[in-house]
XYZ file of C-alpha atoms in Angstrom:
592
model
C -1.194 -51.575 -33.495
C 2.614 -49.507 -32.507
C 2.754 -46.279 -34.550
C 6.263 -45.809 -36.017
C 8.125 -43.207 -34.149
C 8.460 -39.545 -36.012
C 11.963 -38.731 -37.411
C 13.534 -36.287 -34.901
C 16.134 -33.750 -34.783
C 16.900 -32.857 -30.709
C 19.389 -30.024 -30.122
C 21.353 -30.664 -26.769
C 23.487 -28.018 -25.057
C 26.137 -29.566 -22.912
C 26.444 -28.815 -19.353
C 23.521 -26.374 -19.654
C 22.956 -25.264 -16.052
C 26.527 -24.489 -15.910
C 26.019 -22.313 -19.211
C 22.816 -20.970 -17.599
C 24.486 -19.778 -14.567
C 27.332 -18.131 -16.612
C 24.477 -16.278 -18.678
C 22.194 -15.216 -15.752
C 24.777 -14.830 -12.947
C 28.084 -14.520 -14.384
C 29.837 -17.482 -13.241
C 32.666 -18.085 -15.710
C 32.065 -21.782 -16.882
C 35.599 -22.182 -18.272
C 36.764 -22.831 -14.948
C 35.534 -25.859 -12.416
C 32.042 -25.248 -11.697
C 29.340 -27.426 -10.196
C 25.645 -27.286 -9.845
C 24.629 -29.046 -6.661
C 20.946 -29.962 -6.096
C 20.354 -31.366 -2.624
C 23.704 -31.617 -1.637
C 24.651 -33.657 -5.013
C 26.113 -32.296 -8.315
C 23.373 -32.511 -11.162
C 25.966 -30.889 -13.454
C 29.552 -30.036 -13.934
C 31.641 -28.346 -16.224
C 34.611 -29.638 -18.449
C 37.399 -28.387 -15.733
C 35.437 -29.782 -13.186
C 35.115 -33.201 -14.579
C 38.845 -33.122 -15.966
C 39.569 -32.708 -12.046
C 37.253 -36.172 -11.257
C 34.019 -34.492 -10.165
C 31.193 -36.381 -11.512
C 27.340 -36.404 -11.294
C 25.840 -37.392 -8.127
C 28.781 -36.782 -5.882
C 28.244 -35.027 -2.851
C 29.421 -31.504 -2.231
C 32.343 -32.120 0.053
C 33.121 -35.292 -1.995
C 33.188 -32.821 -5.095
C 35.303 -30.126 -3.304
C 37.875 -32.790 -2.402
C 38.773 -33.711 -5.715
C 38.793 -29.924 -6.796
C 39.604 -27.855 -4.230
C 39.133 -24.848 -6.965
C 35.874 -25.724 -7.416
C 32.987 -23.034 -7.649
C 29.720 -24.140 -6.370
C 26.314 -22.864 -7.470
C 22.862 -23.705 -6.456
C 20.658 -25.638 -8.649
C 17.542 -22.836 -10.096
C 15.302 -24.563 -12.691
C 13.838 -20.934 -13.223
C 17.327 -19.784 -14.093
C 17.842 -22.518 -16.787
C 14.659 -21.831 -18.135
C 15.162 -17.948 -18.521
C 18.438 -18.740 -20.041
C 17.462 -20.999 -22.468
C 14.571 -19.021 -23.875
C 16.976 -17.173 -26.437
C 18.497 -20.181 -27.427
C 14.724 -21.365 -28.065
C 14.006 -18.149 -29.874
C 17.306 -18.717 -32.613
C 16.133 -21.969 -33.368
C 12.556 -20.730 -34.292
C 14.088 -18.300 -36.651
C 15.035 -21.018 -38.936
C 12.605 -23.772 -38.104
C 9.190 -24.010 -36.554
C 7.133 -26.418 -34.500
C 10.118 -26.524 -31.501
C 9.461 -28.604 -28.508
C 10.947 -27.722 -25.229
C 11.957 -31.013 -23.947
C 14.359 -29.557 -20.502
C 16.295 -26.514 -20.189
C 19.134 -27.201 -22.577
C 17.250 -29.740 -24.946
C 14.446 -28.651 -27.679
C 13.291 -30.980 -30.287
C 11.553 -30.983 -33.839
C 10.119 -32.710 -36.434
C 13.157 -33.397 -39.027
C 11.268 -33.683 -42.181
C 10.338 -30.003 -42.817
C 13.737 -28.419 -41.792
C 15.446 -31.847 -43.924
C 13.434 -30.508 -46.885
C 14.213 -27.046 -47.540
C 17.493 -26.833 -45.982
C 18.901 -29.923 -48.596
C 19.007 -32.717 -46.247
C 18.910 -33.862 -42.582
C 22.974 -32.771 -42.018
C 22.682 -29.681 -43.745
C 19.689 -28.783 -41.490
C 21.643 -29.795 -38.501
C 24.333 -27.521 -39.418
C 22.403 -24.843 -39.952
C 20.665 -24.998 -36.606
C 23.722 -25.205 -34.797
C 25.007 -22.414 -36.544
C 22.330 -20.281 -35.931
C 22.668 -20.831 -32.090
C 26.055 -20.385 -32.022
C 25.970 -17.022 -33.787
C 22.873 -15.706 -32.320
C 23.684 -16.679 -28.692
C 27.052 -17.583 -28.590
C 26.255 -21.198 -27.192
C 27.990 -24.639 -28.242
C 25.327 -27.013 -28.880
C 24.979 -30.842 -30.721
C 22.266 -32.264 -32.812
C 21.150 -35.740 -33.093
C 18.575 -36.999 -35.496
C 16.751 -40.459 -35.160
C 13.377 -41.665 -34.951
C 12.056 -40.796 -31.731
C 12.684 -38.217 -29.114
C 14.902 -40.501 -26.764
C 16.912 -42.380 -29.958
C 17.514 -38.514 -31.116
C 18.555 -37.153 -27.215
C 21.247 -40.285 -27.188
C 22.253 -39.251 -30.790
C 23.006 -35.724 -29.863
C 25.536 -36.873 -27.036
C 27.848 -37.558 -30.252
C 26.398 -35.596 -33.049
C 24.912 -38.355 -34.914
C 22.340 -38.750 -37.848
C 20.817 -41.874 -37.418
C 19.718 -43.740 -40.843
C 16.082 -43.801 -41.221
C 15.249 -47.434 -39.640
C 18.443 -47.977 -38.195
C 17.369 -46.511 -34.622
C 16.779 -49.970 -32.981
C 20.217 -51.225 -34.127
C 21.835 -48.137 -32.859
C 20.173 -48.667 -29.606
C 20.847 -52.317 -29.839
C 24.609 -51.494 -28.839
C 24.182 -48.914 -25.742
C 24.228 -50.049 -22.182
C 21.089 -50.154 -20.065
C 22.557 -47.379 -17.942
C 21.145 -45.150 -21.319
C 17.570 -45.592 -20.279
C 18.159 -43.069 -17.527
C 16.677 -44.942 -14.885
C 19.725 -46.073 -12.562
C 17.449 -48.442 -9.912
C 16.269 -49.991 -12.977
C 19.489 -50.340 -14.783
C 21.135 -51.915 -11.824
C 18.800 -54.582 -11.355
C 18.591 -55.218 -14.815
C 22.366 -55.948 -14.845
C 22.286 -57.773 -11.943
C 19.691 -60.248 -14.080
C 22.018 -60.147 -16.653
C 20.508 -57.500 -19.403
C 23.334 -55.489 -20.000
C 22.381 -53.569 -23.231
C 19.315 -51.984 -24.468
C 19.079 -54.864 -27.088
C 18.665 -57.505 -24.600
C 16.217 -55.524 -22.718
C 14.226 -54.809 -25.687
C 14.105 -58.734 -27.048
C 11.943 -59.543 -23.605
C 8.726 -60.085 -23.760
C 6.668 -56.897 -23.214
C 4.095 -58.743 -21.080
C 6.765 -60.457 -18.866
C 8.408 -56.756 -18.367
C 5.100 -55.215 -17.262
C 4.397 -58.098 -14.983
C 7.898 -57.880 -13.496
C 8.913 -54.086 -13.457
C 5.680 -52.288 -13.587
C 4.495 -49.385 -15.768
C 7.749 -47.651 -15.467
C 9.750 -50.707 -16.727
C 6.882 -51.413 -19.738
C 7.821 -47.351 -20.542
C 11.504 -48.239 -20.507
C 11.352 -51.560 -22.457
C 9.341 -49.152 -25.000
C 12.082 -46.687 -25.429
C 14.701 -49.326 -25.687
C 12.894 -51.053 -28.512
C 12.808 -47.650 -30.409
C 9.566 -46.207 -29.542
C 8.417 -43.133 -28.312
C 5.482 -42.874 -25.640
C 3.866 -39.694 -26.847
C 4.443 -37.621 -30.246
C 6.355 -34.325 -30.562
C 4.461 -31.394 -28.189
C 5.753 -28.234 -30.704
C 5.194 -25.137 -29.148
C 3.062 -22.201 -31.151
C 5.712 -19.286 -31.856
C 4.254 -16.208 -29.892
C 2.125 -14.050 -32.211
C 3.297 -10.964 -33.487
C 0.951 -8.155 -32.493
C 2.849 -5.088 -32.938
C 1.731 -2.489 -35.192
C 3.845 -0.246 -37.287
C 3.086 2.660 -40.049
C 6.083 4.109 -42.298
C 5.432 7.801 -43.495
C 6.954 9.218 -46.616
C 6.612 12.730 -45.415
C 8.002 13.084 -42.035
C 5.193 14.141 -38.953
C 6.397 17.249 -37.494
C 2.711 19.097 -37.090
C 0.664 17.506 -34.418
C -2.555 17.386 -36.297
C -1.119 15.147 -39.118
C 0.279 13.070 -36.363
C -2.958 12.558 -34.064
C -4.744 11.505 -37.497
C -1.760 8.802 -37.903
C -2.049 7.599 -34.250
C -5.742 7.104 -34.540
C -5.709 4.994 -37.751
C -2.761 2.923 -35.932
C -4.482 2.765 -32.582
C -7.491 1.239 -34.391
C -5.274 -1.343 -36.649
C -3.639 -2.621 -33.046
C -7.133 -2.603 -31.268
C -8.622 -4.775 -34.126
C -5.806 -7.115 -34.142
C -5.933 -7.674 -30.580
C -9.342 -8.506 -30.448
C -9.016 -11.081 -33.335
C -6.852 -12.930 -30.507
C -9.258 -12.311 -27.757
C -6.819 -10.473 -26.090
C -6.404 -6.639 -24.413
C -3.299 -4.868 -22.988
C -2.994 -3.173 -19.854
C 0.412 -1.266 -20.914
C 1.397 0.399 -24.474
C 4.583 0.846 -25.838
C 5.043 3.676 -28.300
C 8.021 3.636 -30.578
C 8.897 6.489 -32.641
C 11.706 7.274 -35.122
C 12.865 10.731 -36.757
C 14.190 11.413 -40.112
C 17.378 12.255 -38.317
C 17.698 8.717 -36.601
C 16.705 9.855 -33.188
C 14.526 6.793 -31.672
C 11.889 7.683 -28.943
C 10.396 5.398 -26.701
C 7.622 5.718 -23.707
C 5.713 2.922 -22.144
C 1.942 3.824 -21.029
C 0.316 1.960 -17.882
C -3.640 2.086 -17.384
C -5.372 0.043 -14.702
C -8.326 -1.024 -16.830
C -8.684 -2.627 -20.860
C -7.157 -0.197 -23.306
C -9.672 0.623 -25.625
C -9.166 1.769 -29.140
C -10.288 5.263 -28.066
C -7.807 4.932 -25.041
C -5.019 3.705 -27.376
C -5.550 6.722 -29.642
C -6.064 9.145 -27.035
C -2.211 8.233 -25.653
C -0.426 7.795 -28.539
C -1.853 11.449 -29.514
C -0.797 12.725 -26.282
C 2.647 11.258 -26.546
C 3.370 12.511 -29.829
C 1.916 15.999 -28.820
C 4.578 15.842 -26.252
C 7.573 15.218 -28.528
C 6.547 17.041 -31.224
C 5.356 20.068 -29.056
C 8.751 19.889 -26.999
C 11.202 22.540 -25.707
C 13.589 24.208 -28.328
C 16.231 23.725 -26.413
C 15.414 26.213 -23.288
C 16.079 24.725 -19.640
C 12.453 23.445 -18.607
C 10.493 20.478 -17.449
C 9.500 19.602 -21.013
C 11.874 17.536 -22.953
C 13.631 18.895 -25.882
C 11.326 18.293 -29.339
C 13.233 16.159 -31.602
C 14.940 17.696 -34.535
C 13.103 16.197 -37.754
C 9.777 14.846 -38.015
C 8.915 11.166 -37.544
C 8.832 8.619 -40.131
C 8.178 5.407 -38.624
C 5.320 4.995 -35.751
C 5.090 1.554 -33.751
C 2.847 0.253 -31.191
C 3.608 -2.535 -28.717
C 1.193 -3.899 -26.660
C 2.341 -5.176 -23.253
C 0.912 -6.608 -20.096
C -1.812 -9.088 -22.775
C -4.051 -10.813 -21.199
C -7.808 -12.369 -22.273
C -10.725 -9.815 -22.352
C -12.524 -11.421 -19.718
C -9.282 -10.963 -17.388
C -10.504 -7.263 -16.236
C -14.216 -7.193 -15.436
C -15.738 -4.135 -15.076
C -17.446 -2.651 -11.709
C -20.697 -4.364 -10.471
C -22.579 -1.610 -11.751
C -20.541 -0.630 -14.886
C -17.329 0.797 -15.497
C -15.620 3.487 -13.450
C -17.385 6.839 -13.044
C -16.774 9.834 -15.632
C -15.228 12.253 -13.439
C -12.505 9.569 -12.497
C -11.806 8.859 -16.074
C -11.919 12.470 -16.809
C -9.287 12.681 -14.160
C -7.249 9.811 -15.227
C -7.416 11.545 -18.861
C -5.774 14.531 -17.844
C -3.368 13.360 -15.419
C -2.404 10.934 -18.288
C -2.423 14.246 -20.605
C 0.430 15.826 -18.014
C 2.339 12.822 -18.235
C 2.672 13.056 -21.945
C 3.945 16.648 -22.011
C 5.829 16.461 -18.970
C 6.956 12.807 -18.664
C 5.921 10.156 -16.334
C 7.821 11.499 -13.256
C 5.999 14.676 -13.054
C 2.719 13.324 -11.886
C 3.169 10.817 -8.970
C 0.882 9.502 -6.368
C 2.132 8.362 -2.771
C 1.694 4.327 -1.336
C 1.839 3.758 1.720
C 3.983 0.952 3.187
C 6.034 -0.677 6.164
C 8.633 0.937 7.898
C 9.694 2.125 11.300
C 10.004 5.621 10.756
C 7.087 7.899 8.894
C 9.654 8.859 6.115
C 9.750 5.087 5.496
C 6.266 4.408 5.132
C 5.792 6.594 2.194
C 7.002 6.315 -1.133
C 6.224 8.600 -4.546
C 5.213 6.370 -7.728
C 4.813 7.847 -11.381
C 1.170 7.775 -12.089
C 0.063 4.921 -13.689
C 2.110 2.445 -12.469
C 2.059 -0.117 -9.954
C 1.250 0.983 -6.482
C 3.189 -1.456 -4.432
C 4.791 -0.538 -1.286
C 8.875 -1.012 -1.265
C 8.521 -2.653 1.898
C 5.146 -4.282 3.504
C 3.329 -3.170 5.841
C 0.286 -4.446 8.053
C -3.119 -4.530 6.263
C -5.609 -1.488 7.030
C -7.533 -1.769 9.943
C -10.933 -3.899 9.833
C -13.628 -1.832 8.455
C -11.349 0.892 6.495
C -11.330 0.940 2.806
C -8.667 1.307 0.637
C -9.447 3.623 -1.618
C -8.800 4.316 -5.818
C -6.308 6.924 -5.842
C -9.241 9.304 -7.164
C -11.797 8.451 -4.422
C -12.401 11.297 -2.287
C -13.551 10.187 1.904
C -16.452 8.548 2.074
C -19.200 10.690 3.963
C -19.190 10.979 7.525
C -15.705 9.167 7.637
C -12.692 10.488 9.389
C -9.538 11.807 7.274
C -7.039 9.231 8.534
C -9.287 6.585 7.872
C -9.113 6.561 3.988
C -5.420 8.533 3.265
C -7.101 11.154 1.290
C -3.950 13.193 0.969
C -1.174 10.608 0.448
C -3.372 8.874 -1.997
C -3.724 11.757 -4.155
C -1.445 12.641 -7.111
C 0.901 15.229 -6.832
C 2.387 17.135 -9.691
C 5.829 18.248 -9.158
C 7.115 18.384 -5.700
C 6.396 20.084 -2.052
C 8.447 20.841 0.816
C 6.797 18.515 3.207
C 5.192 14.881 2.235
C 1.819 14.543 3.863
C 0.875 10.927 5.302
C -2.390 10.239 7.289
C -3.995 13.045 9.463
C -4.180 12.573 13.372
C -5.104 14.895 16.142
C -3.061 15.745 19.402
C -5.977 14.261 21.652
C -5.377 11.407 20.255
C -1.462 11.404 20.731
C -0.281 8.043 22.615
C 1.427 8.846 25.840
C 3.360 4.909 25.895
C 5.011 3.855 22.666
C 6.621 0.956 21.127
C 8.779 -1.217 23.343
C 12.584 -0.829 22.593
C 13.501 -2.991 19.208
C 16.967 -4.518 18.091
C 16.205 -5.020 14.699
C 16.760 -8.630 13.474
C 19.286 -9.784 10.608
C 15.726 -10.364 8.822
C 15.140 -6.557 9.290
C 11.284 -7.290 9.743
C 10.941 -9.061 12.513
C 8.210 -11.231 10.712
C 6.472 -14.059 13.089
C 5.861 -17.552 11.680
C 2.345 -17.795 9.955
C 1.954 -13.541 9.814
C 1.570 -12.633 5.891
C 3.325 -9.317 6.631
C 5.990 -8.199 8.780
C 4.731 -6.796 12.258
C 7.690 -4.072 11.922
C 8.040 -4.113 15.890
C 9.354 -0.591 16.785
C 6.514 1.105 14.558
C 4.962 4.217 15.932
C 1.243 3.219 17.220
C -1.236 5.017 15.640
C -2.162 8.173 14.668
C 0.220 8.451 12.448
C 1.864 12.278 12.079
C 0.520 14.472 9.551
C 3.357 16.055 8.320
C 6.370 14.531 7.907
C 9.727 16.685 7.018
C 11.729 15.691 3.950
C 14.703 16.918 5.615
C 14.874 16.723 9.615
C 15.247 20.224 11.112
C 17.828 20.730 13.866
C 16.728 21.176 17.531
C 17.782 21.032 21.069
C 16.298 20.277 24.240
C 16.742 21.603 27.623
C 15.842 20.837 31.311
C 13.833 23.466 33.704
C 17.431 24.651 34.440
C 18.380 25.487 30.799
C 20.686 22.431 30.663
C 21.083 20.454 27.668
C 18.718 17.207 27.847
C 20.952 14.250 27.266
C 20.210 10.600 26.744
C 22.863 7.913 27.251
C 23.569 4.769 25.457
C 21.465 3.060 28.221
C 18.611 5.229 27.332
C 18.795 7.188 30.416
C 17.823 11.022 30.610
C 19.909 13.322 32.501
C 16.738 15.592 33.154
C 13.065 15.917 32.212
C 12.821 17.995 28.827
C 11.274 21.178 29.459
C 12.011 23.675 26.352
C 12.240 22.981 22.761
C 14.267 25.451 20.540
C 14.036 24.766 16.813
C 16.778 26.374 14.779
C 16.950 30.099 15.909
C 13.107 30.118 17.211
C 12.005 31.706 20.400
C 12.123 28.593 23.060
C 8.635 26.720 23.361
C 7.916 25.170 26.311
C 7.196 21.828 26.705
C 4.180 20.495 28.869
C 4.132 16.692 27.968
C 6.231 14.068 26.684
C 6.955 10.472 26.241
C 9.949 8.360 25.396
C 12.389 7.300 24.870
C 11.794 4.376 22.334
C 15.141 3.356 21.034
C 15.322 1.774 17.346
C 18.743 -0.154 16.552
C 18.522 -0.714 12.713
C 20.803 -2.917 10.847
C 23.497 -2.997 13.528
C 25.236 -6.007 11.298
C 26.195 -3.666 8.686
C 28.397 -1.006 10.071
C 28.308 1.458 6.904
C 24.506 1.301 7.209
C 24.129 1.115 10.683
C 21.487 3.656 12.833
C 20.929 3.774 16.291
C 18.376 6.560 17.496
C 15.969 7.275 20.224
C 12.587 8.670 19.473
C 10.360 11.310 21.646
C 6.709 12.655 21.547
C 6.464 15.919 23.319
C 3.372 18.511 23.308
C 4.127 22.178 23.103
C 1.903 24.922 25.378
C 0.825 26.338 22.128
C -1.025 22.831 21.215
C 1.503 21.604 18.458
C 2.734 18.071 18.926
C 5.825 16.889 17.452
C 7.914 13.652 16.817
C 11.323 14.092 17.826
C 14.386 12.011 17.466
C 17.990 11.998 19.029
C 20.799 10.384 16.772
C 24.334 10.899 17.814
C 23.816 13.487 20.495
C 21.700 15.497 17.984
C 17.847 16.289 18.574
C 16.093 16.514 15.056
C 12.268 17.284 14.698
C 11.119 14.053 12.358
C 7.376 15.143 11.887
C 4.624 17.207 13.199
C 1.189 15.840 14.133
C -1.784 17.583 13.189
């Protein structure tokens, strides 16, 4: 027995790929715009259609019909992201919305029609809500089934109950949305959906297969599946209002613990846990304070309470206007406190270690560093992250404590057998210092004059060097099948122990006291013999290697950089990394 289709209300946003390009990329949809996929037009604006552009045209033909046509690549992800606010606006009026595709959503019409005063009133209310909330033009169609409602939305019709077969009967077979099947049906003399629906279902299945049978069912006014409504996201935010403003740290700490327990219980009730916590506060004078805390594990009730307490302590104990690192305290007490969980995942998504949770020492250190962040701000505690790059200064980036330790540019993985430690781990017993990055991974409070990278030794100083490199347009020189860029021209290990944040100006002379020059063809005027850094005493060079040229971003004149690097050993045992750029010698790093 065939079940009757559900009365369906369908919202359709015309030319949605064009509107999405305007919302996300700023392409003006009022002009002639065409969205292309596989070199064919899949959507176009009203101005482009007025100029003769149609779906299915090739790019060259579409541009021939409209010389001012703006071409945009098809991006399903962009369409979906831009459509999410529209669905959220619909869900503010009704519930049980199914996203058919970006630009189209459907829901059962019975509920909205009952509490909004009828189907037409519900359609008008939803269209008005979308226009006011998202500034998006839309049309609504109501019929029996999703397929018929979608066709009714093209003209903004409300098909009476039971009138769907008659509404579909007069439409051409092209409305079925299957061009190959529609062309075959027309050649067989079937020109409307009514003619197609009148054919015996068994004969249609035998002649056209399963897809033809599905199209035959749609032409008769039946749906092949029920509505798959989506559940609105659960609001897990917890809020506390205080009649008496909280201006003391102890009172704020008590309120924070109560609110943290409420949040933890609510998350546990849904089987969730959060890895990021947003803390929002509003003062009696209307000041809004916001801070996001990150954690590398699951935030328990105690951990949530501690972070809220630390943050409130940092806000309420701020400076009184005196210049300093600590931000100014609010001018009034806190009247509203709100906790917003983020980074949600199932409680089984993060597993403890093989022998239980992390050690107590690491947890105490993490709490202490988080405490400092609550007082001084997230940028006050940073940790170094190693990445790719040709120069030592490009291979280290400082990120706030608790943030994801991802390099800005990828680099090669560590050598086999070298562990990747936690930032609070020390070097394992018996391992060389340079093997576990003990200095660069440690958190730094404030700043320093030099950035430690990886320990090295002059005994391991490489006399040879990387081959001359000219950076390609891709910027990384990645080989096919390589998961990370190989960075041709990267300094070989061991890396310098100290990387100077600002290179020091130097001068290099030969044995006769003449300056050593490097030509554009990397020809050296004489062997380096003495090095003078700033106004210091000249130091004798007892060994050197180079030059190794690097020509980066040569295609962008404003960002181009061309230099040659040298490694030199001095008579006192020091080893330096030098670079000559635009005729100037610079000391970039120091080997240990």
